[in-house]
Amino acid sequence: MVVLVLVLMLATTMCHHVWSSNISGQCIESERQALLTFKNGLVDKGNKLSSWTNTRPDCCDWNGIRCDNLTHHIIELSLSYLNGEIGSSLVELKQLRHLDLSGSYDGHLEAHNLKWLSSLPFLKDVGLGDIDLSKATDWFQSIKTAHSLTSLYLESCQLPQVDMLSLSNKNSSNSLTYLSLIFNTIHPTTFPWMLNLSTNLVELGIFDTYNIRGPLPNSFENMRNLEKIYFNENGFEGGIPKSLGNLCTLKELSLCGNNFNTTTLHDILELLCTKDSLQVLDLRSNQLSGSIPTLSNMPYLREFDVSGNSLSGVISEVHFQNLSKLEVLGLSSNSLALKFKSNWVPPFQLTSIHLSFCKLGPKFPSWLKTQVKIRDIRLSHNEINDTIPIWFNNFISKMEYVDLSHNQFHGSFSLYNVTSIMSYVDLSYNQFHGSFSLYDVAFPIYQLDLSSNQFSGSISLYNFTSEMRNLNLSFNQFSGPIPSSLSSHEMYLQNNKLTSLTSFMCKPFLVSSPHKIYVLDLSNNMLSGSLPECFGNFSNLAFLNLGNNNLSGLIPKSMGSLQEIRVLQLRHNNFSGNLPSLQKCEQLQVFDVGDNSLEGKIPLWIGQNLKNLIFLSLKSNKFNNCMPSNLCNLHAIEMLDLSTNSIFGNIPPCLEKFTSMVEKRDHHQLQTGSSKFRVDVPVDENGLRPMELESLVIMWKGVYYENQKIFESLRLIDLSSNQLSGEIPETLTHLVQLNQLNLSWNNLDGGIPKEIGKLSNLQSLDLSNNNLSGQIPSSLATISFLSFLKLSNNNLFGKIPTGTQLQSFEASSYTGNLGLCGPPLTNSSCSNGTNNGSINVVEDGDKWLDMKQFHMGIGVGFIVGFVGVCVNIFLLTSWRPVYFRFLNAMGDWLYVRISIKMAKFKRMFSSNT
């Protein structure tokens, strides 16, 4: 009893000491100083550390800090989006339980080591996502020795390769239950160690690690508690290891985006010992083959997705017996035929169903009528030839994601009474017809795609107040004016029969709240008349295409206020007058006003202000001045088309400053997934998105093309059909990345540049119909990619250089040059320096005599000879009788010879008759 009293007294004294030492309620001073030291290594762009000052002594009140209510030790530090470096001062936070520093501006928060993790004995949860750990080579060993850790999240941390010699099976963490290393580069030799990091792991996520190749390690023997595995997008190959079958607590298995091509779905299901308890099975995109066995022995299955494999066979209601808990079903992109009885009532209620690229048609599946909880349905490419049932039309307004594209749905369709947010509705590439209406739509529809159907009539909107981000009504037959209430961040209305946009463009708006339209495509409609001066309402506009309409008059001056514009296409209309000033449109990358009736000078502001231009087309207008030398400031230009105007003067030698035609494009600059011409365009306030341009027109190898796949990598200059004169600048041969050069139908003279062979990437060269002279440079024969050549109708002469390329073109490429000889011309031999035996060509070294000089020499010689004879007769009187007797004798001789020939001719003619 006495001992008990003493113990109680001692405990009371200790508690009193702790309480009295923190009677003020402030945090521990050493921990406060540690936080201030930690702050010194950070850059606080978001002003999140404004409360971390000496004027606020209690650090428990600082932003991101939580303290224990009794001891006032810091137990939680939670901040995000910081820059700078995580220092070792955090080791002073001895009672820290939770640490979350995930997220950083531009990935500029870094830590050079993680050794301090093992010095925090009570630390349980750590989140360091998006922090740069590329220099923390001790990261794995630090995890192994942090014995108190239960949850660790290191997403997108640029983890470095582990030194395998420093690893051991000792001191492994026995407490870690949740580990996420997604979006890192895990070395294949490190991966097996991950599987033995902790025997208590419950959830393990290692996916999108990019460079793991080879089989999935057979190292699951000691992971008896594992319930969730996420090994997506790792590049695993071959089969599934047998030790995976020992995980009898497994509830969720996700292996999508690998290459388990040596096994079948049947083998995987047979291997698992948790078929009766498995809840999630995600095996998308693994090249699995074979058929899908019945799933009736997996009663707790909630998600089943095998989309994107090579599975085949017939799916019937037998496969889904006993699956009363199934919510997600994914069978897309397989060779599967779904055949269910017309009266089948599934045992489940799906929320998500993906059956695209399966054989589901021709009738719309009636069993879907029972699935009243569906929020995500994808039935594209299903060979359905039917109308949309009324009951399903009522379902659509409650769904979040609907994809019925690329079928043969017909009949009418309208969207009404939308009662929830709709992320995506795609009914494109069907045969819907008649009118289309949007009414009673108050919730956002982020993306609505009705393109490539046969909708007609006006676009009808009733009680439509929805926020829309992407609206695609292109390639239909909509007519009439554009509704003034229609608005979306992206509006694709091209290839319809729309006639007016005045009410749409000029509707009243608040200066503080202009139209949030970033992309507007109205090309290939029936718009006519002049454009209204209302572009001031569209300050966010970054993409505008009004090409291929019947618009006329002047281009509005207000278009010059579009300071965010990247793409401006006005081609193939009837615009006239001068170009308005667009000098404030400095973001412009694509500017196409070709095929109009614009006139005047090419504005100087193009070269002075539009220095981001990639594509510039002024073709087929009436511009009538010289080519401004400041166009050479367009260093980024890749396609320049000034053809078919009245531009005169010389070609500026400074075109060699077109940097993009000189330097080879870096690999990372090329857009992946498509080879069409693309431009980064803002489509909302959050950033840029690469956008394919569908209506760029260029002449390529003598034929007009509209945005073919070759466009992305092309660099071309087209100055054809103008009145340019002078010589071709030798500096053009510096544009070594140039693919096409067209200078035809001008008045250029002089020779073809000697060093033209430097244009090693040239595929198309047209210099025809000029006044070029001299020999074809031998270097032209060295351009191995050249596949289109026209040098016809010039004054070239001499032998066509011998090479692989030049003899492969047709003779028409060289015709109209009287002095040329050699294959492929019919006068293929060039003997004695002549081309056909009638014209002598003098050779001096590597230069042939210019034909103009040859003709001038003949004229000068005749004049000199004639004047010389006349002077001699006039000055030397003794020569006169001799000269005239010579002329009389010559005349008599000619008379006699002609008379004899005529007599013989008459006798021959009379005898024949």
PDB file of N, CA and C in Angstrom, residues 514-543:
ATOM      1  N   PRO A 514     -16.532  38.785 -70.277  1.00  0.00           N
ATOM      2  CA  PRO A 514     -16.675  38.548 -71.711  1.00  0.00           C
ATOM      3  C   PRO A 514     -16.933  37.062 -71.985  1.00  0.00           C
ATOM      4  N   HIS A 515     -17.211  36.772 -73.258  1.00  0.00           N
ATOM      5  CA  HIS A 515     -17.456  35.395 -73.634  1.00  0.00           C
ATOM      6  C   HIS A 515     -16.275  34.514 -73.242  1.00  0.00           C
ATOM      7  N   LYS A 516     -16.561  33.371 -72.640  1.00  0.00           N
ATOM      8  CA  LYS A 516     -15.502  32.415 -72.325  1.00  0.00           C
ATOM      9  C   LYS A 516     -15.361  31.410 -73.462  1.00  0.00           C
ATOM     10  N   ILE A 517     -15.211  31.919 -74.649  1.00  0.00           N
ATOM     11  CA  ILE A 517     -15.017  31.077 -75.821  1.00  0.00           C
ATOM     12  C   ILE A 517     -13.545  31.138 -76.207  1.00  0.00           C
ATOM     13  N   TYR A 518     -12.917  29.992 -76.214  1.00  0.00           N
ATOM     14  CA  TYR A 518     -11.503  29.914 -76.545  1.00  0.00           C
ATOM     15  C   TYR A 518     -11.285  29.397 -77.969  1.00  0.00           C
ATOM     16  N   VAL A 519     -12.177  28.530 -78.425  1.00  0.00           N
ATOM     17  CA  VAL A 519     -12.050  27.916 -79.742  1.00  0.00           C
ATOM     18  C   VAL A 519     -13.377  28.066 -80.475  1.00  0.00           C
ATOM     19  N   LEU A 520     -13.345  28.610 -81.684  1.00  0.00           N
ATOM     20  CA  LEU A 520     -14.550  28.781 -82.489  1.00  0.00           C
ATOM     21  C   LEU A 520     -14.228  28.425 -83.936  1.00  0.00           C
ATOM     22  N   ASP A 521     -14.855  27.356 -84.423  1.00  0.00           N
ATOM     23  CA  ASP A 521     -14.634  26.904 -85.794  1.00  0.00           C
ATOM     24  C   ASP A 521     -15.964  26.948 -86.534  1.00  0.00           C
ATOM     25  N   LEU A 522     -16.080  27.867 -87.483  1.00  0.00           N
ATOM     26  CA  LEU A 522     -17.284  28.029 -88.298  1.00  0.00           C
ATOM     27  C   LEU A 522     -16.959  27.863 -89.776  1.00  0.00           C
ATOM     28  N   SER A 523     -15.911  27.179 -90.092  1.00  0.00           N
ATOM     29  CA  SER A 523     -15.498  27.004 -91.480  1.00  0.00           C
ATOM     30  C   SER A 523     -16.484  26.116 -92.238  1.00  0.00           C
ATOM     31  N   ASN A 524     -16.498  26.284 -93.539  1.00  0.00           N
ATOM     32  CA  ASN A 524     -17.327  25.455 -94.425  1.00  0.00           C
ATOM     33  C   ASN A 524     -18.806  25.525 -94.063  1.00  0.00           C
ATOM     34  N   ASN A 525     -19.297  26.754 -93.903  1.00  0.00           N
ATOM     35  CA  ASN A 525     -20.717  26.994 -93.721  1.00  0.00           C
ATOM     36  C   ASN A 525     -21.202  27.877 -94.865  1.00  0.00           C
ATOM     37  N   MET A 526     -22.326  28.560 -94.653  1.00  0.00           N
ATOM     38  CA  MET A 526     -22.882  29.443 -95.674  1.00  0.00           C
ATOM     39  C   MET A 526     -22.979  30.871 -95.140  1.00  0.00           C
ATOM     40  N   LEU A 527     -22.024  31.227 -94.313  1.00  0.00           N
ATOM     41  CA  LEU A 527     -21.984  32.574 -93.752  1.00  0.00           C
ATOM     42  C   LEU A 527     -21.705  33.579 -94.864  1.00  0.00           C
ATOM     43  N   SER A 528     -22.449  34.678 -94.855  1.00  0.00           N
ATOM     44  CA  SER A 528     -22.278  35.680 -95.900  1.00  0.00           C
ATOM     45  C   SER A 528     -22.347  37.078 -95.301  1.00  0.00           C
ATOM     46  N   GLY A 529     -22.088  38.051 -96.161  1.00  0.00           N
ATOM     47  CA  GLY A 529     -22.086  39.429 -95.693  1.00  0.00           C
ATOM     48  C   GLY A 529     -20.785  39.777 -95.001  1.00  0.00           C
ATOM     49  N   SER A 530     -20.769  40.922 -94.364  1.00  0.00           N
ATOM     50  CA  SER A 530     -19.556  41.383 -93.688  1.00  0.00           C
ATOM     51  C   SER A 530     -19.557  40.948 -92.239  1.00  0.00           C
ATOM     52  N   LEU A 531     -18.365  40.820 -91.682  1.00  0.00           N
ATOM     53  CA  LEU A 531     -18.226  40.479 -90.274  1.00  0.00           C
ATOM     54  C   LEU A 531     -18.503  41.700 -89.417  1.00  0.00           C
ATOM     55  N   PRO A 532     -19.246  41.552 -88.315  1.00  0.00           N
ATOM     56  CA  PRO A 532     -19.522  42.702 -87.449  1.00  0.00           C
ATOM     57  C   PRO A 532     -18.296  43.095 -86.631  1.00  0.00           C
ATOM     58  N   GLU A 533     -18.271  44.334 -86.210  1.00  0.00           N
ATOM     59  CA  GLU A 533     -17.163  44.842 -85.387  1.00  0.00           C
ATOM     60  C   GLU A 533     -17.417  44.501 -83.913  1.00  0.00           C
ATOM     61  N   CYS A 534     -17.452  43.211 -83.610  1.00  0.00           N
ATOM     62  CA  CYS A 534     -17.791  42.781 -82.246  1.00  0.00           C
ATOM     63  C   CYS A 534     -16.749  41.846 -81.640  1.00  0.00           C
ATOM     64  N   PHE A 535     -15.560  41.807 -82.214  1.00  0.00           N
ATOM     65  CA  PHE A 535     -14.557  40.880 -81.682  1.00  0.00           C
ATOM     66  C   PHE A 535     -14.001  41.326 -80.341  1.00  0.00           C
ATOM     67  N   GLY A 536     -14.304  42.538 -79.938  1.00  0.00           N
ATOM     68  CA  GLY A 536     -13.916  42.973 -78.603  1.00  0.00           C
ATOM     69  C   GLY A 536     -14.601  42.175 -77.507  1.00  0.00           C
ATOM     70  N   ASN A 537     -15.696  41.481 -77.853  1.00  0.00           N
ATOM     71  CA  ASN A 537     -16.401  40.644 -76.887  1.00  0.00           C
ATOM     72  C   ASN A 537     -15.710  39.313 -76.639  1.00  0.00           C
ATOM     73  N   PHE A 538     -14.667  39.010 -77.416  1.00  0.00           N
ATOM     74  CA  PHE A 538     -14.072  37.683 -77.390  1.00  0.00           C
ATOM     75  C   PHE A 538     -12.600  37.754 -76.983  1.00  0.00           C
ATOM     76  N   SER A 539     -12.347  38.341 -75.843  1.00  0.00           N
ATOM     77  CA  SER A 539     -10.965  38.562 -75.417  1.00  0.00           C
ATOM     78  C   SER A 539     -10.236  37.260 -75.108  1.00  0.00           C
ATOM     79  N   ASN A 540     -10.969  36.154 -74.872  1.00  0.00           N
ATOM     80  CA  ASN A 540     -10.322  34.872 -74.578  1.00  0.00           C
ATOM     81  C   ASN A 540     -10.050  34.043 -75.826  1.00  0.00           C
ATOM     82  N   LEU A 541     -10.537  34.481 -76.960  1.00  0.00           N
ATOM     83  CA  LEU A 541     -10.483  33.662 -78.167  1.00  0.00           C
ATOM     84  C   LEU A 541      -9.044  33.370 -78.579  1.00  0.00           C
ATOM     85  N   ALA A 542      -8.749  32.065 -78.722  1.00  0.00           N
ATOM     86  CA  ALA A 542      -7.394  31.647 -79.103  1.00  0.00           C
ATOM     87  C   ALA A 542      -7.368  30.956 -80.453  1.00  0.00           C
ATOM     88  N   PHE A 543      -8.530  30.503 -80.926  1.00  0.00           N
ATOM     89  CA  PHE A 543      -8.613  29.778 -82.197  1.00  0.00           C
ATOM     90  C   PHE A 543      -9.866  30.251 -82.919  1.00  0.00           C
TER      91      PHE A 543
END
